[in-house]
mmCIF file of C-alpha atoms in Angstrom:
data_model
loop_
_atom_site.group_PDB
_atom_site.id
_atom_site.type_symbol
_atom_site.label_atom_id
_atom_site.label_comp_id
_atom_site.label_asym_id
_atom_site.label_seq_id
_atom_site.Cartn_x
_atom_site.Cartn_y
_atom_site.Cartn_z
ATOM 1 C CA MET A 500 0.000 0.000 0.000
ATOM 2 C CA LEU A 501 2.823 2.399 0.853
ATOM 3 C CA GLN A 502 4.326 1.877 -2.602
ATOM 4 C CA ARG A 503 0.981 2.718 -4.169
ATOM 5 C CA ILE A 504 0.584 5.871 -2.086
ATOM 6 C CA LYS A 505 3.987 7.042 -3.308
ATOM 7 C CA ARG A 506 2.595 6.969 -6.853
ATOM 8 C CA ILE A 507 -0.079 9.591 -6.064
ATOM 9 C CA ASP A 508 0.097 12.381 -8.653
ATOM 10 C CA GLY A 509 1.043 15.447 -6.633
ATOM 11 C CA VAL A 510 0.282 17.743 -9.574
ATOM 12 C CA ILE A 511 -3.365 16.664 -9.615
ATOM 13 C CA VAL A 512 -3.652 17.141 -5.859
ATOM 14 C CA LEU A 513 -2.216 20.679 -6.130
ATOM 15 C CA LEU A 514 -4.515 21.479 -9.050
ATOM 16 C CA LEU A 515 -7.574 20.353 -7.109
ATOM 17 C CA LEU A 516 -6.559 22.452 -4.113
ATOM 18 C CA ALA A 517 -5.986 25.454 -6.389
ATOM 19 C CA LEU A 518 -9.413 25.032 -8.026
ATOM 20 C CA MET A 519 -11.025 24.759 -4.596
ATOM 21 C CA CYS A 520 -9.395 28.027 -3.534
ATOM 22 C CA VAL A 521 -10.610 29.743 -6.703
ATOM 23 C CA SER A 522 -14.105 28.405 -6.032
ATOM 24 C CA ILE A 523 -14.262 29.612 -2.426
ATOM 25 C CA PHE A 524 -12.979 33.117 -3.218
ATOM 26 C CA SER A 525 -15.300 33.404 -6.227
ATOM 27 C CA ILE A 526 -18.353 32.285 -4.283
ATOM 28 C CA TYR A 527 -17.497 34.725 -1.495
ATOM 29 C CA SER A 528 -17.268 37.544 -4.040
ATOM 30 C CA VAL A 529 -20.740 36.912 -5.461
ATOM 31 C CA THR A 530 -22.546 36.121 -2.190
ATOM 32 C CA HIS A 531 -21.082 38.357 0.546
ATOM 33 C CA GLY A 532 -23.522 40.959 1.757
ATOM 34 C CA ARG A 533 -26.468 39.312 -0.023
ATOM 35 C CA GLU A 534 -29.420 38.425 2.143
ATOM 36 C CA GLY A 535 -29.662 34.670 2.585
ATOM 37 C CA LEU A 536 -26.435 33.990 0.667
ATOM 38 C CA GLY A 537 -23.745 35.307 2.979
ATOM 39 C CA GLY A 538 -22.672 31.926 4.353
ATOM 40 C CA MET A 539 -22.509 30.034 1.068
ATOM 41 C CA TYR A 540 -18.728 30.133 0.882
ATOM 42 C CA ILE A 541 -18.588 28.442 4.307
ATOM 43 C CA GLN A 542 -20.940 25.764 3.025
ATOM 44 C CA MET A 543 -18.746 25.357 -0.037
ATOM 45 C CA ILE A 544 -15.722 24.768 2.197
ATOM 46 C CA ARG A 545 -17.661 21.940 3.852
ATOM 47 C CA TYR A 546 -18.530 20.486 0.446
ATOM 48 C CA ASP A 547 -14.876 20.709 -0.604
ATOM 49 C CA VAL A 548 -13.763 18.876 2.534
ATOM 50 C CA LEU A 549 -16.304 16.103 1.898
ATOM 51 C CA GLY A 550 -15.245 15.975 -1.737
ATOM 52 C CA PHE A 551 -11.581 15.704 -0.801
ATOM 53 C CA ILE A 552 -12.384 12.854 1.594
ATOM 54 C CA ALA A 553 -14.212 11.067 -1.250
ATOM 55 C CA PHE A 554 -11.176 11.715 -3.469
ATOM 56 C CA ILE A 555 -8.805 10.109 -0.950
ATOM 57 C CA LEU A 556 -11.026 7.103 -0.258
ATOM 58 C CA LEU A 557 -11.619 6.327 -3.935
ATOM 59 C CA SER A 558 -7.934 6.852 -4.714
ATOM 60 C CA LEU A 559 -7.094 3.999 -2.335
ATOM 61 C CA PHE A 560 -9.966 1.815 -3.595
ATOM 62 C CA ASP A 561 -9.177 -0.560 -6.448
ATOM 63 C CA TYR A 562 -11.132 0.852 -9.409
ATOM 64 C CA ARG A 563 -11.141 -2.565 -11.094
ATOM 65 C CA LEU A 564 -13.825 -3.726 -8.667
ATOM 66 C CA LEU A 565 -16.051 -0.866 -9.857
ATOM 67 C CA VAL A 566 -15.513 -1.941 -13.466
ATOM 68 C CA ARG A 567 -16.423 -5.527 -12.594
ATOM 69 C CA TYR A 568 -19.796 -4.516 -11.214
ATOM 70 C CA GLY A 569 -20.648 -1.632 -13.548
ATOM 71 C CA LEU A 570 -23.895 -3.269 -14.727
ATOM 72 C CA PHE A 571 -25.312 -3.536 -11.223
ATOM 73 C CA ILE A 572 -24.274 0.044 -10.475
ATOM 74 C CA TYR A 573 -26.088 1.118 -13.670
ATOM 75 C CA ILE A 574 -29.292 -0.663 -12.594
ATOM 76 C CA LEU A 575 -29.111 1.041 -9.186
ATOM 77 C CA GLY A 576 -28.573 4.417 -10.865
ATOM 78 C CA MET A 577 -31.568 3.901 -13.152
ATOM 79 C CA GLY A 578 -33.695 3.115 -10.122
ATOM 80 C CA ILE A 579 -32.670 6.411 -8.538
ATOM 81 C CA LEU A 580 -33.414 8.338 -11.759
ATOM 82 C CA LEU A 581 -36.863 6.751 -11.982
ATOM 83 C CA THR A 582 -37.504 7.644 -8.351
ATOM 84 C CA VAL A 583 -36.656 11.306 -8.873
ATOM 85 C CA SER A 584 -39.058 11.425 -11.841
ATOM 86 C CA PHE A 585 -41.910 10.761 -9.409
ATOM 87 C CA ILE A 586 -40.874 12.434 -6.159
ATOM 88 C CA GLY A 587 -38.180 14.856 -7.287
ATOM 89 C CA LYS A 588 -38.140 18.461 -6.132
ATOM 90 C CA VAL A 589 -38.148 21.289 -8.672
ATOM 91 C CA LYS A 590 -35.280 23.803 -8.684
ATOM 92 C CA ASN A 591 -34.682 26.403 -11.388
ATOM 93 C CA GLY A 592 -37.244 24.739 -13.640
ATOM 94 C CA ALA A 593 -35.755 21.222 -13.369
ATOM 95 C CA GLN A 594 -37.383 18.369 -11.481
ATOM 96 C CA GLY A 595 -34.160 16.598 -10.649
ATOM 97 C CA TRP A 596 -33.606 16.806 -6.901
ATOM 98 C CA ILE A 597 -34.209 14.423 -4.015
ATOM 99 C CA GLY A 598 -34.521 16.008 -0.600
ATOM 100 C CA ILE A 599 -32.791 14.400 2.391
ATOM 101 C CA GLY A 600 -33.711 16.504 5.400
ATOM 102 C CA ASP A 601 -32.377 20.004 4.796
ATOM 103 C CA LEU A 602 -30.052 18.698 2.081
ATOM 104 C CA SER A 603 -30.863 18.062 -1.580
ATOM 105 C CA PHE A 604 -29.190 15.652 -3.979
ATOM 106 C CA GLN A 605 -29.181 15.649 -7.794
ATOM 107 C CA PRO A 606 -29.160 12.076 -9.169
ATOM 108 C CA ALA A 607 -28.553 13.267 -12.764
ATOM 109 C CA GLU A 608 -25.092 14.455 -11.661
ATOM 110 C CA LEU A 609 -24.338 11.095 -10.060
ATOM 111 C CA PHE A 610 -25.492 9.220 -13.144
ATOM 112 C CA LYS A 611 -22.673 10.727 -15.229
ATOM 113 C CA LEU A 612 -20.201 8.733 -13.158
ATOM 114 C CA ILE A 613 -22.465 5.674 -13.178
ATOM 115 C CA LEU A 614 -22.705 5.804 -16.977
ATOM 116 C CA ILE A 615 -18.918 5.995 -17.296
ATOM 117 C CA LEU A 616 -18.538 2.918 -15.079
ATOM 118 C CA PHE A 617 -21.197 0.986 -16.983
ATOM 119 C CA LEU A 618 -19.841 1.738 -20.469
ATOM 120 C CA ALA A 619 -16.308 0.903 -19.307
ATOM 121 C CA THR A 620 -17.620 -2.415 -17.917
ATOM 122 C CA VAL A 621 -19.105 -3.355 -21.283
ATOM 123 C CA LEU A 622 -16.250 -2.123 -23.468
ATOM 124 C CA VAL A 623 -13.526 -3.768 -21.397
ATOM 125 C CA ARG A 624 -15.101 -7.159 -22.220
ATOM 126 C CA LYS A 625 -14.498 -6.503 -25.916
ATOM 127 C CA ASN A 626 -10.781 -7.036 -25.272
ATOM 128 C CA LYS A 627 -9.813 -4.307 -27.781
ATOM 129 C CA ASN A 628 -11.763 -5.968 -30.592
ATOM 130 C CA PRO A 629 -13.447 -3.554 -33.032
ATOM 131 C CA LEU A 630 -16.995 -2.665 -32.062
ATOM 132 C CA GLN A 631 -19.719 -4.063 -34.299
ATOM 133 C CA PHE A 632 -22.383 -1.542 -35.290
ATOM 134 C CA TRP A 633 -25.558 -3.560 -34.659
ATOM 135 C CA ARG A 634 -24.174 -5.776 -31.923
ATOM 136 C CA ASP A 635 -22.335 -3.141 -29.866
ATOM 137 C CA VAL A 636 -22.821 0.475 -30.959
ATOM 138 C CA VAL A 637 -26.602 0.432 -31.363
ATOM 139 C CA PRO A 638 -27.365 -1.388 -28.051
ATOM 140 C CA LEU A 639 -25.040 0.880 -26.082
ATOM 141 C CA SER A 640 -26.560 3.947 -27.727
ATOM 142 C CA LEU A 641 -30.094 2.819 -26.905
ATOM 143 C CA ILE A 642 -29.129 2.030 -23.317
ATOM 144 C CA THR A 643 -27.656 5.529 -22.985
ATOM 145 C CA LEU A 644 -30.749 7.121 -24.505
ATOM 146 C CA VAL A 645 -32.913 5.737 -21.693
ATOM 147 C CA PRO A 646 -31.371 7.908 -18.925
ATOM 148 C CA PHE A 647 -31.015 10.727 -21.477
ATOM 149 C CA ALA A 648 -34.781 10.678 -22.061
ATOM 150 C CA LEU A 649 -35.517 10.471 -18.329
ATOM 151 C CA VAL A 650 -33.354 13.487 -17.530
ATOM 152 C CA ILE A 651 -34.811 15.435 -20.472
ATOM 153 C CA THR A 652 -38.287 14.882 -19.024
ATOM 154 C CA GLN A 653 -36.926 16.428 -15.812
ATOM 155 C CA ASN A 654 -36.023 19.578 -17.829
ATOM 156 C CA ASP A 655 -32.296 19.065 -17.207
ATOM 157 C CA LEU A 656 -30.876 19.535 -20.702
ATOM 158 C CA GLY A 657 -27.303 20.152 -19.525
ATOM 159 C CA ASN A 658 -26.777 16.847 -17.734
ATOM 160 C CA ALA A 659 -28.727 14.923 -20.376
ATOM 161 C CA LEU A 660 -26.383 16.116 -23.137
ATOM 162 C CA SER A 661 -23.372 15.099 -21.044
ATOM 163 C CA TYR A 662 -24.504 11.455 -21.327
ATOM 164 C CA ILE A 663 -24.290 11.647 -25.118
ATOM 165 C CA VAL A 664 -20.812 13.210 -24.950
ATOM 166 C CA ILE A 665 -19.622 10.468 -22.570
ATOM 167 C CA LEU A 666 -21.034 7.783 -24.890
ATOM 168 C CA LEU A 667 -19.325 9.260 -27.959
ATOM 169 C CA GLY A 668 -15.993 9.581 -26.171
ATOM 170 C CA LEU A 669 -16.018 6.002 -24.913
ATOM 171 C CA LEU A 670 -17.205 4.530 -28.226
ATOM 172 C CA TRP A 671 -14.305 6.274 -29.960
ATOM 173 C CA VAL A 672 -11.603 4.905 -27.636
ATOM 174 C CA GLY A 673 -13.469 1.582 -27.405
ATOM 175 C CA HIS A 674 -12.316 0.746 -30.950
ATOM 176 C CA MET A 675 -15.321 1.914 -32.901
ATOM 177 C CA LYS A 676 -14.722 1.474 -36.617
ATOM 178 C CA PHE A 677 -13.702 4.673 -38.375
ATOM 179 C CA SER A 678 -16.424 4.254 -40.994
ATOM 180 C CA HIS A 679 -19.073 3.907 -38.284
ATOM 181 C CA ALA A 680 -17.670 6.917 -36.438
ATOM 182 C CA LEU A 681 -17.712 8.980 -39.634
ATOM 183 C CA ILE A 682 -21.294 7.997 -40.411
ATOM 184 C CA GLY A 683 -22.331 8.765 -36.837
ATOM 185 C CA LEU A 684 -20.554 12.120 -36.936
ATOM 186 C CA LEU A 685 -22.300 13.045 -40.189
ATOM 187 C CA LEU A 686 -25.691 11.986 -38.830
ATOM 188 C CA VAL A 687 -25.285 13.821 -35.515
ATOM 189 C CA GLY A 688 -23.750 16.866 -37.185
ATOM 190 C CA GLY A 689 -26.483 16.911 -39.804
ATOM 191 C CA ALA A 690 -29.190 16.595 -37.164
ATOM 192 C CA VAL A 691 -27.736 19.453 -35.097
ATOM 193 C CA LEU A 692 -27.256 21.653 -38.150
ATOM 194 C CA GLY A 693 -30.761 20.823 -39.366
ATOM 195 C CA PHE A 694 -32.227 21.729 -35.999
ATOM 196 C CA ILE A 695 -30.350 25.045 -35.924
ATOM 197 C CA LEU A 696 -31.443 25.992 -39.450
ATOM 198 C CA CYS A 697 -35.049 24.992 -38.798
ATOM 199 C CA TYR A 698 -35.129 26.880 -35.521
ATOM 200 C CA ILE A 699 -33.765 30.040 -37.147
ATOM 201 C CA ASN A 700 -35.735 29.930 -40.417
ATOM 202 C CA TYR A 701 -38.969 28.499 -38.982
ATOM 203 C CA HIS A 702 -38.811 30.015 -35.534
ATOM 204 C CA GLU A 703 -42.523 30.355 -34.854
ATOM 205 C CA GLN A 704 -43.289 26.805 -35.959
ATOM 206 C CA SER A 705 -40.344 25.449 -33.949
ATOM 207 C CA VAL A 706 -41.464 27.281 -30.829
ATOM 208 C CA ASN A 707 -45.003 25.961 -31.206
ATOM 209 C CA PHE A 708 -43.703 22.417 -31.625
ATOM 210 C CA ILE A 709 -41.468 22.614 -28.550
ATOM 211 C CA GLU A 710 -44.091 24.296 -26.388
ATOM 212 C CA LYS A 711 -47.283 22.540 -27.461
ATOM 213 C CA THR A 712 -46.143 19.146 -28.755
ATOM 214 C CA LEU A 713 -43.146 18.490 -26.523
ATOM 215 C CA GLY A 714 -44.371 20.569 -23.588
ATOM 216 C CA ARG A 715 -40.910 22.022 -22.954
ATOM 217 C CA ASP A 716 -41.458 25.782 -22.611
ATOM 218 C CA HIS A 717 -38.257 25.934 -20.559
ATOM 219 C CA PHE A 718 -36.144 25.118 -23.640
ATOM 220 C CA ILE A 719 -37.277 28.214 -25.538
ATOM 221 C CA SER A 720 -35.516 30.486 -23.057
ATOM 222 C CA ARG A 721 -32.378 28.397 -23.645
ATOM 223 C CA PHE A 722 -32.405 28.379 -27.455
ATOM 224 C CA ASP A 723 -33.671 31.878 -28.289
ATOM 225 C CA PRO A 724 -30.747 33.877 -26.787
ATOM 226 C CA TRP A 725 -28.315 31.502 -28.520
ATOM 227 C CA LEU A 726 -29.808 31.212 -32.027
ATOM 228 C CA VAL A 727 -32.124 34.198 -32.457
ATOM 229 C CA PRO A 728 -31.104 36.797 -29.843
ATOM 230 C CA GLU A 729 -33.005 39.521 -31.696
ATOM 231 C CA LEU A 730 -36.254 37.581 -31.159
ATOM 232 C CA ALA A 731 -35.581 36.506 -27.583
ATOM 233 C CA SER A 732 -37.681 38.042 -24.836
ATOM 234 C CA SER A 733 -36.002 40.389 -22.392
ATOM 235 C CA ASN A 734 -36.307 37.777 -19.656
ATOM 236 C CA ALA A 735 -34.800 35.028 -21.804
ATOM 237 C CA SER A 736 -31.846 37.140 -22.973
ATOM 238 C CA TYR A 737 -31.233 38.854 -19.623
ATOM 239 C CA GLN A 738 -28.642 36.380 -18.325
ATOM 240 C CA THR A 739 -26.666 35.989 -21.548
ATOM 241 C CA LYS A 740 -26.668 39.695 -22.402
ATOM 242 C CA ASN A 741 -25.514 40.801 -18.950
ATOM 243 C CA ALA A 742 -22.978 37.989 -18.731
ATOM 244 C CA LYS A 743 -21.341 39.055 -22.005
ATOM 245 C CA THR A 744 -21.339 42.692 -20.866
ATOM 246 C CA ALA A 745 -19.653 41.758 -17.582
ATOM 247 C CA ILE A 746 -17.038 39.565 -19.296
ATOM 248 C CA ALA A 747 -16.232 42.319 -21.800
ATOM 249 C CA SER A 748 -15.897 44.927 -19.038
ATOM 250 C CA GLY A 749 -13.183 42.820 -17.386
ATOM 251 C CA GLY A 750 -10.746 43.642 -20.166
ATOM 252 C CA LEU A 751 -7.197 42.355 -19.846
ATOM 253 C CA LYS A 752 -6.604 42.564 -16.089
ATOM 254 C CA GLY A 753 -10.130 42.854 -14.703
ATOM 255 C CA GLU A 754 -11.772 45.382 -12.440
ATOM 256 C CA GLY A 755 -10.289 43.891 -9.272
ATOM 257 C CA TYR A 756 -11.455 41.399 -6.660
ATOM 258 C CA LEU A 757 -14.787 42.429 -5.109
ATOM 259 C CA LYS A 758 -14.922 45.394 -7.526
ATOM 260 C CA GLY A 759 -16.762 43.965 -10.522
ATOM 261 C CA GLY A 760 -19.604 46.320 -11.414
ATOM 262 C CA SER A 761 -22.055 43.767 -12.816
ATOM 263 C CA VAL A 762 -21.072 41.087 -10.328
ATOM 264 C CA GLN A 763 -21.326 43.211 -7.211
ATOM 265 C CA ASP A 764 -24.564 44.829 -8.379
ATOM 266 C CA ASP A 765 -26.017 41.349 -8.950
ATOM 267 C CA ARG A 766 -26.924 41.985 -12.593
ATOM 268 C CA VAL A 767 -26.233 38.385 -13.676
ATOM 269 C CA PRO A 768 -28.464 35.565 -12.353
ATOM 270 C CA TYR A 769 -27.038 32.471 -10.648
ATOM 271 C CA LEU A 770 -23.578 33.968 -10.140
ATOM 272 C CA TYR A 771 -22.690 31.395 -7.494
ATOM 273 C CA SER A 772 -23.581 28.426 -9.708
ATOM 274 C CA GLU A 773 -23.756 28.327 -13.498
ATOM 275 C CA SER A 774 -22.582 31.956 -13.988
ATOM 276 C CA ILE A 775 -19.509 31.776 -11.733
ATOM 277 C CA PHE A 776 -17.160 32.253 -14.717
ATOM 278 C CA VAL A 777 -18.574 35.766 -15.146
ATOM 279 C CA GLN A 778 -17.126 36.778 -11.760
ATOM 280 C CA ILE A 779 -13.675 35.504 -12.701
ATOM 281 C CA ALA A 780 -13.761 37.189 -16.123
ATOM 282 C CA GLU A 781 -14.994 40.557 -14.827
ATOM 283 C CA GLU A 782 -12.862 40.844 -11.709
ATOM 284 C CA PHE A 783 -9.688 39.190 -13.044
ATOM 285 C CA GLY A 784 -10.049 39.839 -16.766
ATOM 286 C CA PHE A 785 -8.650 37.875 -19.651
ATOM 287 C CA LEU A 786 -5.522 36.966 -17.695
ATOM 288 C CA GLY A 787 -7.515 35.494 -14.827
ATOM 289 C CA SER A 788 -9.802 33.589 -17.197
ATOM 290 C CA ALA A 789 -6.793 32.253 -19.114
ATOM 291 C CA ALA A 790 -5.150 31.163 -15.862
ATOM 292 C CA LEU A 791 -8.289 29.206 -14.904
ATOM 293 C CA LEU A 792 -8.414 27.547 -18.325
ATOM 294 C CA MET A 793 -4.738 26.664 -17.962
ATOM 295 C CA LEU A 794 -5.476 24.905 -14.665
ATOM 296 C CA PHE A 795 -8.175 22.875 -16.419
ATOM 297 C CA PHE A 796 -5.826 22.131 -19.335
ATOM 298 C CA ILE A 797 -3.064 20.857 -17.036
ATOM 299 C CA LEU A 798 -5.569 18.721 -15.116
ATOM 300 C CA ILE A 799 -6.892 17.110 -18.293
ATOM 301 C CA HIS A 800 -3.320 16.613 -19.560
ATOM 302 C CA ARG A 801 -2.387 14.775 -16.358
ATOM 303 C CA LEU A 802 -5.476 12.575 -16.684
ATOM 304 C CA ILE A 803 -4.550 11.631 -20.244
ATOM 305 C CA VAL A 804 -0.998 10.815 -19.136
ATOM 306 C CA ILE A 805 -2.420 8.459 -16.495
ATOM 307 C CA ALA A 806 -4.568 6.780 -19.166
ATOM 308 C CA LEU A 807 -1.569 6.295 -21.462
ATOM 309 C CA GLU A 808 0.538 4.786 -18.673
ATOM 310 C CA CYS A 809 -2.183 2.379 -17.511
ATOM 311 C CA ARG A 810 -1.618 -1.312 -18.339
ATOM 312 C CA ASP A 811 -5.166 -2.387 -17.546
ATOM 313 C CA ARG A 812 -7.956 -2.219 -20.149
ATOM 314 C CA GLY A 813 -10.534 -0.579 -17.927
ATOM 315 C CA GLY A 814 -8.446 2.318 -16.604
ATOM 316 C CA PRO A 815 -8.082 4.271 -19.865
ATOM 317 C CA LEU A 816 -11.800 3.861 -20.582
ATOM 318 C CA LEU A 817 -12.692 5.369 -17.214
ATOM 319 C CA ILE A 818 -10.225 8.233 -17.722
ATOM 320 C CA ILE A 819 -11.539 9.104 -21.194
ATOM 321 C CA GLY A 820 -15.106 9.070 -19.907
ATOM 322 C CA ILE A 821 -14.123 11.483 -17.139
ATOM 323 C CA VAL A 822 -12.195 13.710 -19.569
ATOM 324 C CA ALA A 823 -15.160 13.808 -21.973
ATOM 325 C CA MET A 824 -17.465 14.791 -19.104
ATOM 326 C CA LEU A 825 -15.136 17.551 -17.863
ATOM 327 C CA LEU A 826 -14.451 18.971 -21.333
ATOM 328 C CA TYR A 827 -18.152 19.121 -22.105
ATOM 329 C CA GLN A 828 -18.956 20.903 -18.853
ATOM 330 C CA ILE A 829 -16.115 23.410 -19.217
ATOM 331 C CA LEU A 830 -16.847 24.255 -22.853
ATOM 332 C CA GLU A 831 -20.617 24.341 -22.391
ATOM 333 C CA ASN A 832 -20.520 26.484 -19.249
ATOM 334 C CA ILE A 833 -18.071 29.071 -20.564
ATOM 335 C CA GLY A 834 -19.597 28.938 -24.059
ATOM 336 C CA ALA A 835 -23.043 29.664 -22.632
ATOM 337 C CA MET A 836 -21.746 32.720 -20.771
ATOM 338 C CA THR A 837 -20.143 34.081 -23.956
ATOM 339 C CA GLY A 838 -23.148 33.329 -26.184
ATOM 340 C CA LEU A 839 -21.432 30.576 -28.156
ATOM 341 C CA MET A 840 -23.500 27.760 -26.647
ATOM 342 C CA PRO A 841 -27.074 27.512 -25.349
ATOM 343 C CA LEU A 842 -27.802 28.023 -21.668
ATOM 344 C CA THR A 843 -28.303 24.602 -20.110
ATOM 345 C CA GLY A 844 -27.673 25.274 -16.425
ATOM 346 C CA ILE A 845 -24.542 23.110 -16.370
ATOM 347 C CA THR A 846 -22.050 24.002 -13.631
ATOM 348 C CA LEU A 847 -18.358 24.833 -14.036
ATOM 349 C CA PRO A 848 -16.445 21.842 -12.597
ATOM 350 C CA PHE A 849 -14.838 22.381 -9.173
ATOM 351 C CA ILE A 850 -15.750 26.100 -9.227
ATOM 352 C CA SER A 851 -19.551 26.437 -9.103
ATOM 353 C CA PHE A 852 -21.427 26.097 -5.831
ATOM 354 C CA GLY A 853 -23.057 22.720 -5.340
ATOM 355 C CA GLY A 854 -22.565 19.748 -3.061
ATOM 356 C CA THR A 855 -23.570 17.063 -5.568
ATOM 357 C CA SER A 856 -21.414 18.573 -8.308
ATOM 358 C CA ILE A 857 -18.230 18.842 -6.245
ATOM 359 C CA LEU A 858 -18.740 15.401 -4.707
ATOM 360 C CA ILE A 859 -19.151 13.713 -8.103
ATOM 361 C CA ASN A 860 -16.245 15.597 -9.694
ATOM 362 C CA MET A 861 -13.929 14.798 -6.784
ATOM 363 C CA SER A 862 -15.067 11.166 -6.868
ATOM 364 C CA CYS A 863 -14.121 11.082 -10.552
ATOM 365 C CA MET A 864 -10.697 12.426 -9.645
ATOM 366 C CA GLY A 865 -10.408 9.747 -6.982
ATOM 367 C CA ILE A 866 -11.166 7.025 -9.512
ATOM 368 C CA ALA A 867 -8.619 8.560 -11.898
ATOM 369 C CA MET A 868 -6.023 8.518 -9.126
ATOM 370 C CA SER A 869 -6.934 4.900 -8.381
ATOM 371 C CA VAL A 870 -6.143 4.126 -12.025
ATOM 372 C CA ARG A 871 -2.683 5.602 -11.437
ATOM 373 C CA LEU A 872 -2.163 3.583 -8.247
ATOM 374 C CA TYR A 873 -3.526 0.244 -9.461
ATOM 375 C CA GLY A 874 -3.374 0.492 -13.245
ATOM 376 C CA GLN A 875 0.334 -0.274 -13.408
ATOM 377 C CA ASP A 876 -0.328 -3.848 -12.286
ATOM 378 C CA VAL A 877 -0.912 -6.645 -14.740
ATOM 379 C CA GLU A 878 -4.633 -7.340 -14.924
ATOM 380 C CA ASP A 879 -5.484 -9.452 -11.908
ATOM 381 C CA ASP A 880 -7.872 -12.317 -11.408
ATOM 382 C CA LEU A 881 -10.606 -10.525 -9.498
ATOM 383 C CA PRO A 882 -13.693 -12.767 -9.610
ATOM 384 C CA LEU A 883 -16.356 -11.845 -12.118
ATOM 385 C CA PRO A 884 -19.894 -11.332 -10.793
ATOM 386 C CA LYS A 885 -22.069 -14.405 -11.209
ATOM 387 C CA VAL A 886 -25.018 -13.530 -13.414
ATOM 388 C CA LYS A 887 -27.672 -15.339 -15.349
ATOM 389 C CA GLY A 888 -29.801 -14.551 -18.335
ATOM 390 C CA THR A 889 -29.470 -11.437 -20.448
ATOM 391 C CA THR A 890 -27.121 -9.660 -18.030
ATOM 392 C CA ALA A 891 -24.404 -12.154 -18.893
ATOM 393 C CA PHE A 892 -23.933 -10.362 -22.224
ATOM 394 C CA PHE A 893 -22.499 -7.333 -20.436
ATOM 395 C CA VAL A 894 -20.209 -8.971 -17.905
ATOM 396 C CA LYS A 895 -18.723 -12.037 -19.583
ATOM 397 C CA SER A 896 -15.704 -11.829 -21.823
#
């Protein structure tokens, strides 16, 4: 065990501590002096401590056991998602929260990690053989679409889209045939482009379809400021417009900590959660924003290095799933604040306020560190779970 502990990646630990510090100072900046929000940075410190404990525990836990039982973890996760569809609490327009006393928990966040474990469990059984389209790609896609559809019905577009990104990332490194990947890319790209063109050119009809047929009024306020800002209502465009104004006012060096005009006057909604990047951009400018992106870049680079050094089949799959999840969240969150992506309510990893978010992200880092500690070993003979019937397809070699 001592030899394993010596292999802990100190760079990742320092990066996580640095991101936690950025988070706490940012949350303090956007909540101090606000009625009912003044103690949020203290609560975030508690979440960070719990997250760091989860990071340490999972770092010392052999990740290969999680890969062995990914199917059962997936079934448990689906049960939780189904539960929240019936008894979930509504926050910010999304019915995706389960209340536990005074605390609330977001299962859709947890399911990102569960999906990574499940897909890694299936793909590791392929033993690096090319994935067959009808036998492998289609079933895995359909299985991923089930939680995607559930979370969409909960009005949580941001987390739902992350499942698709995780699937695509793991299919690619899971030896998907290039021809299949190209066809899939063309189909997905064509569908997205077709949706964008239809939404812009047939805006009224698209809005009627989304509101009346799909019953998703919430999505209109997400798409309008992104695709047709000139047609968006003042309420729908308020967050994006003020966020871009605040980011632009930061300039090169920013207006100074606790001195951001838009931030301190509370002109941007949800500054402590999905809009936290606005505080960094306005008060620390382009240099501060670039420094934050550099921290993320170094973290992702270290994760990829761990994946490349791993001798086990499952470790790299887990790492790539985590990297895909983080990249999506970073690009979507910052892109939404700059008007390049639609608003989906996704949080900025390790920075935004949120107990579920920080706990899941730190757990992912713990699993990645476990890959570094245990992935250098030759694949061991951990017993496979005994299953019968259709589940055997997913767990047997």
